Amino acid sequence: KAKSGHSGHHVYRSADNSHGATRLRTLQELRIALTEDQLVLHYQPKVELGTGKVNGVEALVRWNHPTRGLLFPDQFLAMAEEAGLMHTLTQVVMRQALDQAAVWLAAGRSLTVAVNLSASSLVDAELPVRVAAMIESRGLPASALTLEITEEFLMADRDRAREILTRLRAGGIRISVDDFGTGYSSLAYLRDLPIDELKLDQSFVFPMADDARAAALVASTIDLAHGLGLRMVAEGVENGVAYDELVRYGCDYAQGYFICRPIPAADLDQWLARREI
Ligand code: C2E
Ligand code: CA
Ligand code: CA
Ligand code: CA
């Protein structure tokens, strides 16, 4: 049975008993993919609302599978997590994203690259040291990297999260709370954790144009962020109506198909060049 995934591709769930064997093969292939550079990054710009100025890009992982074509995160991330491969995947993604940031810097573009960090990264006490070394070895400023974490990351172990985030942030890396509003967590962490930015989940942004209560929720959340000195990014901006509303509410940044889909770095360079004309 096939159902449509959120970004238009298909997610297959098979009920027959060949499923286990398929899974095992995919897992073996994923291990190979991690060592043979089959993972690629697509980049989606984050623009300043109102001015349209490109502030940064988010790196989103894809698997360039030798026979199945381009696979999306919902087709392999959960498996990577279960198999304990997330640590390696994060390393691979971080390396590629920072290599690309260095290419952009050399070309005279100072783009902040945002990398998604799964909650399992929290167990890695050496993360701040390793990330700092990766940034430094490429001659990048720490402001070249933003880490997107989830509320799950923050809640799993508050003290540990605080310690790791404080160390990352002391180095100059920015911290963004992804999927904000979906985590069923206490808002108290907004007061006492070292973060820079909230990313309002797309599920709040989608209904905004046709639903006054959804719009009120978005507007209030933007005010909440500003009251706490945090920047607000809205994701899933799919049309001009949503974009204009967000401008009116004073949202800082936006990401979404209306602005640009996630695309390979070479395509993003062309997109940026076209906008600069
Ligand atoms: P996310 O971090 O919340 O990323 C936003 C997702 O929404 C992306 O899906 C993006 O392609 C999609 N999107 C962007 N604009 C729009 C829009 O206007 N409308 C709609 N409907 N969708 C939009 P994608 O690339 O399939 O990634 C899914 C999730 O996988 C991400 O959600 C993130 O949680 C995870 N992910 C992606 N790359 C990585 C990675 O390198 N490491 C880790 N740990 N997680 C990743
Ligand atoms: Ca994200
Ligand atoms: Ca998100
Ligand atoms: Ca998400």
mmCIF file of C-alpha atoms and ligand atoms in Angstrom:
data_model
loop_
_atom_site.group_PDB
_atom_site.id
_atom_site.type_symbol
_atom_site.label_atom_id
_atom_site.label_comp_id
_atom_site.label_asym_id
_atom_site.label_seq_id
_atom_site.Cartn_x
_atom_site.Cartn_y
_atom_site.Cartn_z
ATOM 1 C CA LYS A 1 0.000 0.000 0.000
ATOM 2 C CA ALA A 2 1.390 3.395 -0.938
ATOM 3 C CA LYS A 3 0.583 6.664 0.743
ATOM 4 C CA SER A 4 1.827 10.067 -0.225
ATOM 5 C CA GLY A 5 4.632 11.454 1.917
ATOM 6 C CA HIS A 6 4.601 15.063 3.041
ATOM 7 C CA SER A 7 6.997 16.167 0.357
ATOM 8 C CA GLY A 8 5.228 14.427 -2.471
ATOM 9 C CA HIS A 9 7.249 11.222 -2.626
ATOM 10 C CA HIS A 10 5.881 7.835 -1.644
ATOM 11 C CA VAL A 11 6.211 5.828 1.513
ATOM 12 C CA TYR A 12 5.728 2.125 1.111
ATOM 13 C CA ARG A 13 4.578 -0.150 3.871
ATOM 14 C CA SER A 14 4.464 -3.795 3.044
ATOM 15 C CA ALA A 15 2.413 -6.155 5.168
ATOM 16 C CA ASP A 16 3.797 -9.413 3.808
ATOM 17 C CA ASN A 17 6.669 -11.318 5.391
ATOM 18 C CA SER A 18 9.216 -10.266 2.777
ATOM 19 C CA HIS A 19 9.301 -7.034 4.766
ATOM 20 C CA GLY A 20 11.894 -8.283 7.245
ATOM 21 C CA ALA A 21 14.244 -9.382 4.501
ATOM 22 C CA THR A 22 13.802 -6.088 2.636
ATOM 23 C CA ARG A 23 14.570 -4.190 5.813
ATOM 24 C CA LEU A 24 17.694 -6.159 6.436
ATOM 25 C CA ARG A 25 18.904 -5.533 2.898
ATOM 26 C CA THR A 26 18.157 -1.815 3.223
ATOM 27 C CA LEU A 27 20.069 -1.714 6.481
ATOM 28 C CA GLN A 28 23.101 -3.376 4.909
ATOM 29 C CA GLU A 29 22.848 -0.941 2.019
ATOM 30 C CA LEU A 30 22.629 1.994 4.412
ATOM 31 C CA ARG A 31 25.888 0.970 6.078
ATOM 32 C CA ILE A 32 27.509 0.936 2.650
ATOM 33 C CA ALA A 33 25.888 4.256 1.728
ATOM 34 C CA LEU A 34 27.472 5.892 4.765
ATOM 35 C CA THR A 35 30.972 4.850 3.756
ATOM 36 C CA GLU A 36 30.601 5.309 0.004
ATOM 37 C CA ASP A 37 29.304 8.853 -0.180
ATOM 38 C CA GLN A 38 25.790 7.947 -1.324
ATOM 39 C CA LEU A 39 24.261 10.455 1.055
ATOM 40 C CA VAL A 40 23.808 13.879 -0.501
ATOM 41 C CA LEU A 41 22.530 17.145 0.874
ATOM 42 C CA HIS A 42 19.896 19.386 -0.561
ATOM 43 C CA TYR A 43 19.726 22.948 0.653
ATOM 44 C CA GLN A 44 16.669 25.089 1.297
ATOM 45 C CA PRO A 45 17.117 28.845 1.748
ATOM 46 C CA LYS A 46 15.872 30.664 4.811
ATOM 47 C CA VAL A 47 14.930 34.229 3.874
ATOM 48 C CA GLU A 48 14.378 37.349 5.911
ATOM 49 C CA LEU A 49 10.691 38.239 5.675
ATOM 50 C CA GLY A 50 9.997 41.577 4.121
ATOM 51 C CA THR A 51 13.440 42.113 2.579
ATOM 52 C CA GLY A 52 13.696 38.632 1.024
ATOM 53 C CA LYS A 53 17.383 38.620 1.901
ATOM 54 C CA VAL A 54 18.815 35.098 2.118
ATOM 55 C CA ASN A 55 20.056 34.557 5.645
ATOM 56 C CA GLY A 56 21.082 30.933 5.471
ATOM 57 C CA VAL A 57 20.251 27.474 4.220
ATOM 58 C CA GLU A 58 19.077 24.260 5.849
ATOM 59 C CA ALA A 59 20.872 21.063 4.853
ATOM 60 C CA LEU A 60 18.449 18.173 4.314
ATOM 61 C CA VAL A 61 19.819 14.696 3.755
ATOM 62 C CA ARG A 62 18.884 12.453 0.818
ATOM 63 C CA TRP A 63 20.126 9.014 -0.127
ATOM 64 C CA ASN A 64 21.240 8.649 -3.689
ATOM 65 C CA HIS A 65 20.487 4.929 -3.812
ATOM 66 C CA PRO A 66 22.243 3.024 -6.636
ATOM 67 C CA THR A 67 19.062 1.266 -7.823
ATOM 68 C CA ARG A 68 16.098 2.895 -6.052
ATOM 69 C CA GLY A 69 16.916 6.484 -6.935
ATOM 70 C CA LEU A 70 16.762 9.436 -4.584
ATOM 71 C CA LEU A 71 15.370 8.450 -1.170
ATOM 72 C CA PHE A 72 14.013 10.939 1.376
ATOM 73 C CA PRO A 73 14.621 11.023 5.136
ATOM 74 C CA ASP A 74 11.293 9.367 5.978
ATOM 75 C CA GLN A 75 12.511 6.326 4.040
ATOM 76 C CA PHE A 76 15.714 5.705 6.005
ATOM 77 C CA LEU A 77 16.230 7.965 9.052
ATOM 78 C CA ALA A 78 14.183 5.870 11.477
ATOM 79 C CA MET A 79 16.142 2.820 10.422
ATOM 80 C CA ALA A 80 19.448 4.638 10.890
ATOM 81 C CA GLU A 81 18.295 5.625 14.362
ATOM 82 C CA GLU A 82 17.233 2.091 15.341
ATOM 83 C CA ALA A 83 20.435 0.580 13.997
ATOM 84 C CA GLY A 84 22.595 3.005 15.939
ATOM 85 C CA LEU A 85 23.915 4.601 12.754
ATOM 86 C CA MET A 86 22.732 8.118 13.541
ATOM 87 C CA HIS A 87 26.068 9.149 14.992
ATOM 88 C CA THR A 88 27.853 8.252 11.746
ATOM 89 C CA LEU A 89 25.122 9.829 9.640
ATOM 90 C CA THR A 90 25.403 13.092 11.562
ATOM 91 C CA GLN A 91 29.179 13.099 11.037
ATOM 92 C CA VAL A 92 28.761 12.553 7.290
ATOM 93 C CA VAL A 93 26.122 15.286 7.023
ATOM 94 C CA MET A 94 28.097 17.738 9.152
ATOM 95 C CA ARG A 95 31.256 17.196 7.099
ATOM 96 C CA GLN A 96 29.438 17.744 3.790
ATOM 97 C CA ALA A 97 27.540 20.771 5.051
ATOM 98 C CA LEU A 98 30.689 22.440 6.377
ATOM 99 C CA ASP A 99 32.635 21.609 3.204
ATOM 100 C CA GLN A 100 29.866 23.347 1.276
ATOM 101 C CA ALA A 101 29.886 26.318 3.663
ATOM 102 C CA ALA A 102 33.624 26.657 2.998
ATOM 103 C CA VAL A 103 32.994 26.618 -0.763
ATOM 104 C CA TRP A 104 30.402 29.366 -0.351
ATOM 105 C CA LEU A 105 32.696 31.402 1.866
ATOM 106 C CA ALA A 106 35.519 31.137 -0.701
ATOM 107 C CA ALA A 107 33.046 32.374 -3.328
ATOM 108 C CA GLY A 108 32.278 35.399 -1.185
ATOM 109 C CA ARG A 109 28.963 34.173 0.215
ATOM 110 C CA SER A 110 28.546 34.103 3.963
ATOM 111 C CA LEU A 111 25.678 31.658 4.310
ATOM 112 C CA THR A 112 24.842 30.055 7.624
ATOM 113 C CA VAL A 113 24.237 26.349 7.122
ATOM 114 C CA ALA A 114 21.733 24.687 9.447
ATOM 115 C CA VAL A 115 22.238 20.998 10.241
ATOM 116 C CA ASN A 116 19.565 18.849 11.898
ATOM 117 C CA LEU A 117 20.643 17.034 15.037
ATOM 118 C CA SER A 118 18.665 14.037 16.290
ATOM 119 C CA ALA A 119 17.974 13.594 19.994
ATOM 120 C CA SER A 120 20.397 10.666 20.107
ATOM 121 C CA SER A 121 23.292 13.115 19.560
ATOM 122 C CA LEU A 122 22.748 14.155 23.151
ATOM 123 C CA VAL A 123 24.645 11.120 24.433
ATOM 124 C CA ASP A 124 27.778 12.359 22.689
ATOM 125 C CA ALA A 125 29.617 14.506 25.225
ATOM 126 C CA GLU A 126 32.411 15.177 22.720
ATOM 127 C CA LEU A 127 30.057 16.772 20.203
ATOM 128 C CA PRO A 128 30.946 20.420 20.979
ATOM 129 C CA VAL A 129 34.692 19.699 20.724
ATOM 130 C CA ARG A 130 34.406 17.762 17.490
ATOM 131 C CA VAL A 131 32.109 20.298 15.863
ATOM 132 C CA ALA A 132 34.433 23.139 16.833
ATOM 133 C CA ALA A 133 37.388 21.250 15.311
ATOM 134 C CA MET A 134 35.466 20.648 12.066
ATOM 135 C CA ILE A 135 34.627 24.338 11.790
ATOM 136 C CA GLU A 136 38.136 25.485 12.595
ATOM 137 C CA SER A 137 39.892 23.103 10.212
ATOM 138 C CA ARG A 138 37.899 24.646 7.352
ATOM 139 C CA GLY A 139 38.694 28.186 8.362
ATOM 140 C CA LEU A 140 35.016 28.945 8.950
ATOM 141 C CA PRO A 141 33.589 31.343 11.507
ATOM 142 C CA ALA A 142 31.385 29.582 14.074
ATOM 143 C CA SER A 143 28.473 31.672 12.795
ATOM 144 C CA ALA A 144 28.608 29.517 9.635
ATOM 145 C CA LEU A 145 26.807 26.759 11.535
ATOM 146 C CA THR A 146 23.368 26.566 13.096
ATOM 147 C CA LEU A 147 22.227 23.359 14.765
ATOM 148 C CA GLU A 148 18.536 22.496 14.621
ATOM 149 C CA ILE A 149 17.462 20.424 17.590
ATOM 150 C CA THR A 150 14.017 19.199 18.588
ATOM 151 C CA GLU A 151 12.102 19.585 21.827
ATOM 152 C CA GLU A 152 12.705 15.870 22.280
ATOM 153 C CA PHE A 153 16.433 16.649 22.396
ATOM 154 C CA LEU A 154 15.821 19.262 25.073
ATOM 155 C CA MET A 155 13.517 17.106 27.175
ATOM 156 C CA ALA A 156 15.366 13.784 27.122
ATOM 157 C CA ASP A 157 17.901 15.013 29.668
ATOM 158 C CA ARG A 158 17.553 18.668 30.569
ATOM 159 C CA ASP A 159 20.845 19.056 32.426
ATOM 160 C CA ARG A 160 22.839 17.330 29.754
ATOM 161 C CA ALA A 161 21.095 19.282 26.999
ATOM 162 C CA ARG A 162 21.867 22.529 28.810
ATOM 163 C CA GLU A 163 25.521 21.602 29.234
ATOM 164 C CA ILE A 164 26.057 20.556 25.614
ATOM 165 C CA LEU A 165 24.154 23.512 24.182
ATOM 166 C CA THR A 166 26.021 25.947 26.421
ATOM 167 C CA ARG A 167 29.348 24.595 25.204
ATOM 168 C CA LEU A 168 28.282 24.697 21.551
ATOM 169 C CA ARG A 169 26.941 28.197 21.892
ATOM 170 C CA ALA A 170 30.004 29.464 23.758
ATOM 171 C CA GLY A 171 31.910 28.588 20.600
ATOM 172 C CA GLY A 172 29.570 30.819 18.570
ATOM 173 C CA ILE A 173 27.326 28.179 16.995
ATOM 174 C CA ARG A 174 23.656 29.107 16.871
ATOM 175 C CA ILE A 175 20.939 26.833 18.235
ATOM 176 C CA SER A 176 17.491 26.581 16.718
ATOM 177 C CA VAL A 177 14.521 24.661 18.165
ATOM 178 C CA ASP A 178 12.929 22.776 15.275
ATOM 179 C CA ASP A 179 9.278 21.712 14.947
ATOM 180 C CA PHE A 180 8.443 24.162 17.697
ATOM 181 C CA GLY A 181 4.977 23.629 19.153
ATOM 182 C CA THR A 182 4.721 19.904 18.449
ATOM 183 C CA GLY A 183 6.682 18.554 21.410
ATOM 184 C CA TYR A 184 4.104 18.589 24.240
ATOM 185 C CA SER A 185 6.842 19.979 26.437
ATOM 186 C CA SER A 186 6.789 22.618 29.092
ATOM 187 C CA LEU A 187 7.457 26.142 27.876
ATOM 188 C CA ALA A 188 9.775 26.620 30.848
ATOM 189 C CA TYR A 189 12.764 25.480 28.829
ATOM 190 C CA LEU A 190 12.461 28.620 26.724
ATOM 191 C CA ARG A 191 13.433 30.600 29.779
ATOM 192 C CA ASP A 192 16.407 28.630 30.921
ATOM 193 C CA LEU A 193 18.008 26.905 27.962
ATOM 194 C CA PRO A 194 20.637 28.552 25.732
ATOM 195 C CA ILE A 195 18.857 28.877 22.372
ATOM 196 C CA ASP A 196 18.736 31.546 19.649
ATOM 197 C CA GLU A 197 15.818 30.720 17.422
ATOM 198 C CA LEU A 198 12.490 28.926 17.242
ATOM 199 C CA LYS A 199 11.237 27.236 14.088
ATOM 200 C CA LEU A 200 7.484 27.172 14.116
ATOM 201 C CA ASP A 201 6.348 23.793 12.839
ATOM 202 C CA GLN A 202 4.761 23.717 9.411
ATOM 203 C CA SER A 203 1.557 22.196 10.825
ATOM 204 C CA PHE A 204 0.822 25.626 12.341
ATOM 205 C CA VAL A 205 1.670 27.475 9.159
ATOM 206 C CA PHE A 206 -0.383 25.366 6.695
ATOM 207 C CA PRO A 207 -3.885 26.180 8.115
ATOM 208 C CA MET A 208 -3.051 29.833 8.807
ATOM 209 C CA ALA A 209 -4.567 31.261 5.636
ATOM 210 C CA ASP A 210 -8.050 29.737 6.130
ATOM 211 C CA ASP A 211 -8.329 29.527 9.880
ATOM 212 C CA ALA A 212 -8.432 32.624 12.099
ATOM 213 C CA ARG A 213 -7.631 30.644 15.252
ATOM 214 C CA ALA A 214 -4.598 29.046 13.620
ATOM 215 C CA ALA A 215 -3.491 32.523 12.538
ATOM 216 C CA ALA A 216 -3.947 33.880 16.067
ATOM 217 C CA LEU A 217 -1.821 31.055 17.420
ATOM 218 C CA VAL A 218 0.956 31.860 14.967
ATOM 219 C CA ALA A 219 0.817 35.579 15.741
ATOM 220 C CA SER A 220 0.965 34.971 19.509
ATOM 221 C CA THR A 221 3.824 32.502 19.188
ATOM 222 C CA ILE A 222 5.835 35.069 17.239
ATOM 223 C CA ASP A 223 5.229 37.598 20.024
ATOM 224 C CA LEU A 224 6.232 35.009 22.610
ATOM 225 C CA ALA A 225 9.526 34.383 20.804
ATOM 226 C CA HIS A 226 10.264 38.090 20.543
ATOM 227 C CA GLY A 227 9.381 38.664 24.192
ATOM 228 C CA LEU A 228 12.070 36.139 25.074
ATOM 229 C CA GLY A 229 14.598 37.682 22.705
ATOM 230 C CA LEU A 230 14.418 34.769 20.258
ATOM 231 C CA ARG A 231 14.120 34.937 16.500
ATOM 232 C CA MET A 232 11.232 33.160 14.819
ATOM 233 C CA VAL A 233 11.421 31.155 11.626
ATOM 234 C CA ALA A 234 8.256 29.877 9.967
ATOM 235 C CA GLU A 235 8.617 26.701 7.920
ATOM 236 C CA GLY A 236 6.282 25.234 5.309
ATOM 237 C CA VAL A 237 5.439 28.571 3.697
ATOM 238 C CA GLU A 238 3.709 27.279 0.575
ATOM 239 C CA ASN A 239 1.947 30.353 -0.799
ATOM 240 C CA GLY A 240 1.919 34.132 -0.940
ATOM 241 C CA VAL A 241 -1.008 34.421 1.455
ATOM 242 C CA ALA A 242 0.932 32.724 4.248
ATOM 243 C CA TYR A 243 4.048 34.727 3.397
ATOM 244 C CA ASP A 244 2.198 38.053 3.594
ATOM 245 C CA GLU A 245 0.484 37.131 6.866
ATOM 246 C CA LEU A 246 3.842 36.250 8.411
ATOM 247 C CA VAL A 247 5.241 39.617 7.330
ATOM 248 C CA ARG A 248 2.263 41.296 9.023
ATOM 249 C CA TYR A 249 2.828 39.352 12.244
ATOM 250 C CA GLY A 250 6.466 40.411 12.332
ATOM 251 C CA CYS A 251 7.923 36.938 11.841
ATOM 252 C CA ASP A 252 11.680 37.177 11.185
ATOM 253 C CA TYR A 253 12.450 34.422 8.670
ATOM 254 C CA ALA A 254 10.610 32.028 6.408
ATOM 255 C CA GLN A 255 11.312 28.782 4.601
ATOM 256 C CA GLY A 256 9.043 26.926 2.224
ATOM 257 C CA TYR A 257 8.171 25.801 -1.267
ATOM 258 C CA PHE A 258 6.770 29.275 -2.016
ATOM 259 C CA ILE A 259 10.302 30.620 -1.695
ATOM 260 C CA CYS A 260 12.368 27.643 -2.836
ATOM 261 C CA ARG A 261 12.325 23.854 -2.514
ATOM 262 C CA PRO A 262 15.336 22.028 -1.080
ATOM 263 C CA ILE A 263 17.761 21.675 -4.022
ATOM 264 C CA PRO A 264 21.371 20.606 -4.686
ATOM 265 C CA ALA A 265 24.076 23.204 -3.980
ATOM 266 C CA ALA A 266 24.747 23.822 -7.685
ATOM 267 C CA ASP A 267 21.058 24.624 -8.284
ATOM 268 C CA LEU A 268 20.999 26.829 -5.215
ATOM 269 C CA ASP A 269 23.942 28.814 -6.591
ATOM 270 C CA GLN A 270 21.890 29.473 -9.744
ATOM 271 C CA TRP A 271 18.845 30.397 -7.683
ATOM 272 C CA LEU A 272 20.931 32.851 -5.651
ATOM 273 C CA ALA A 273 22.494 34.319 -8.796
ATOM 274 C CA ARG A 274 19.068 34.890 -10.370
ATOM 275 C CA ARG A 275 17.854 36.724 -7.281
ATOM 276 C CA GLU A 276 20.858 39.010 -7.255
ATOM 277 C CA ILE A 277 20.250 40.349 -10.756
HETATM 278 P P1 C2E B 1 12.480 19.220 9.206
HETATM 279 O O1 C2E B 1 13.820 19.476 9.778
HETATM 280 O O2 C2E B 1 11.305 19.756 9.926
HETATM 281 O O3 C2E B 1 12.561 19.766 7.710
HETATM 282 C C1 C2E B 1 11.467 20.305 7.002
HETATM 283 C C2 C2E B 1 10.873 19.319 6.027
HETATM 284 O O4 C2E B 1 9.797 19.952 5.324
HETATM 285 C C3 C2E B 1 11.827 18.871 4.930
HETATM 286 O O5 C2E B 1 11.451 17.555 4.553
HETATM 287 C C4 C2E B 1 11.527 19.845 3.784
HETATM 288 O O6 C2E B 1 11.888 19.341 2.515
HETATM 289 C C5 C2E B 1 10.043 19.988 3.931
HETATM 290 N N1 C2E B 1 9.531 21.278 3.439
HETATM 291 C C6 C2E B 1 10.194 22.445 3.258
HETATM 292 N N2 C2E B 1 9.363 23.423 2.816
HETATM 293 C C7 C2E B 1 8.138 22.858 2.716
HETATM 294 C C8 C2E B 1 6.843 23.356 2.285
HETATM 295 O O7 C2E B 1 6.653 24.522 1.936
HETATM 296 N N3 C2E B 1 5.818 22.466 2.323
HETATM 297 C C9 C2E B 1 5.979 21.163 2.714
HETATM 298 N N4 C2E B 1 4.906 20.347 2.691
HETATM 299 N N5 C2E B 1 7.177 20.657 3.127
HETATM 300 C C10 C2E B 1 8.241 21.506 3.118
HETATM 301 P P2 C2E B 1 12.554 16.401 4.321
HETATM 302 O O8 C2E B 1 13.736 16.972 3.600
HETATM 303 O O9 C2E B 1 11.854 15.223 3.741
HETATM 304 O O10 C2E B 1 13.037 16.071 5.812
HETATM 305 C C11 C2E B 1 12.164 15.503 6.745
HETATM 306 C C12 C2E B 1 12.767 15.482 8.122
HETATM 307 O O11 C2E B 1 13.892 14.606 8.183
HETATM 308 C C13 C2E B 1 13.299 16.834 8.581
HETATM 309 O O12 C2E B 1 12.234 17.633 9.039
HETATM 310 C C14 C2E B 1 14.263 16.413 9.671
HETATM 311 O O13 C2E B 1 13.575 16.171 10.879
HETATM 312 C C15 C2E B 1 14.793 15.106 9.148
HETATM 313 N N6 C2E B 1 16.122 15.334 8.536
HETATM 314 C C16 C2E B 1 16.423 15.755 7.284
HETATM 315 N N7 C2E B 1 17.765 15.807 7.098
HETATM 316 C C17 C2E B 1 18.320 15.405 8.273
HETATM 317 C C18 C2E B 1 19.685 15.251 8.733
HETATM 318 O O14 C2E B 1 20.672 15.513 8.034
HETATM 319 N N8 C2E B 1 19.858 14.797 10.028
HETATM 320 C C19 C2E B 1 18.784 14.515 10.841
HETATM 321 N N9 C2E B 1 19.059 14.100 12.092
HETATM 322 N N10 C2E B 1 17.520 14.683 10.446
HETATM 323 C C20 C2E B 1 17.278 15.118 9.174
HETATM 324 CA CA CA B 2 14.951 21.184 10.484
HETATM 325 CA CA CA B 3 10.874 21.463 11.173
HETATM 326 CA CA CA B 4 9.619 18.094 10.865
#
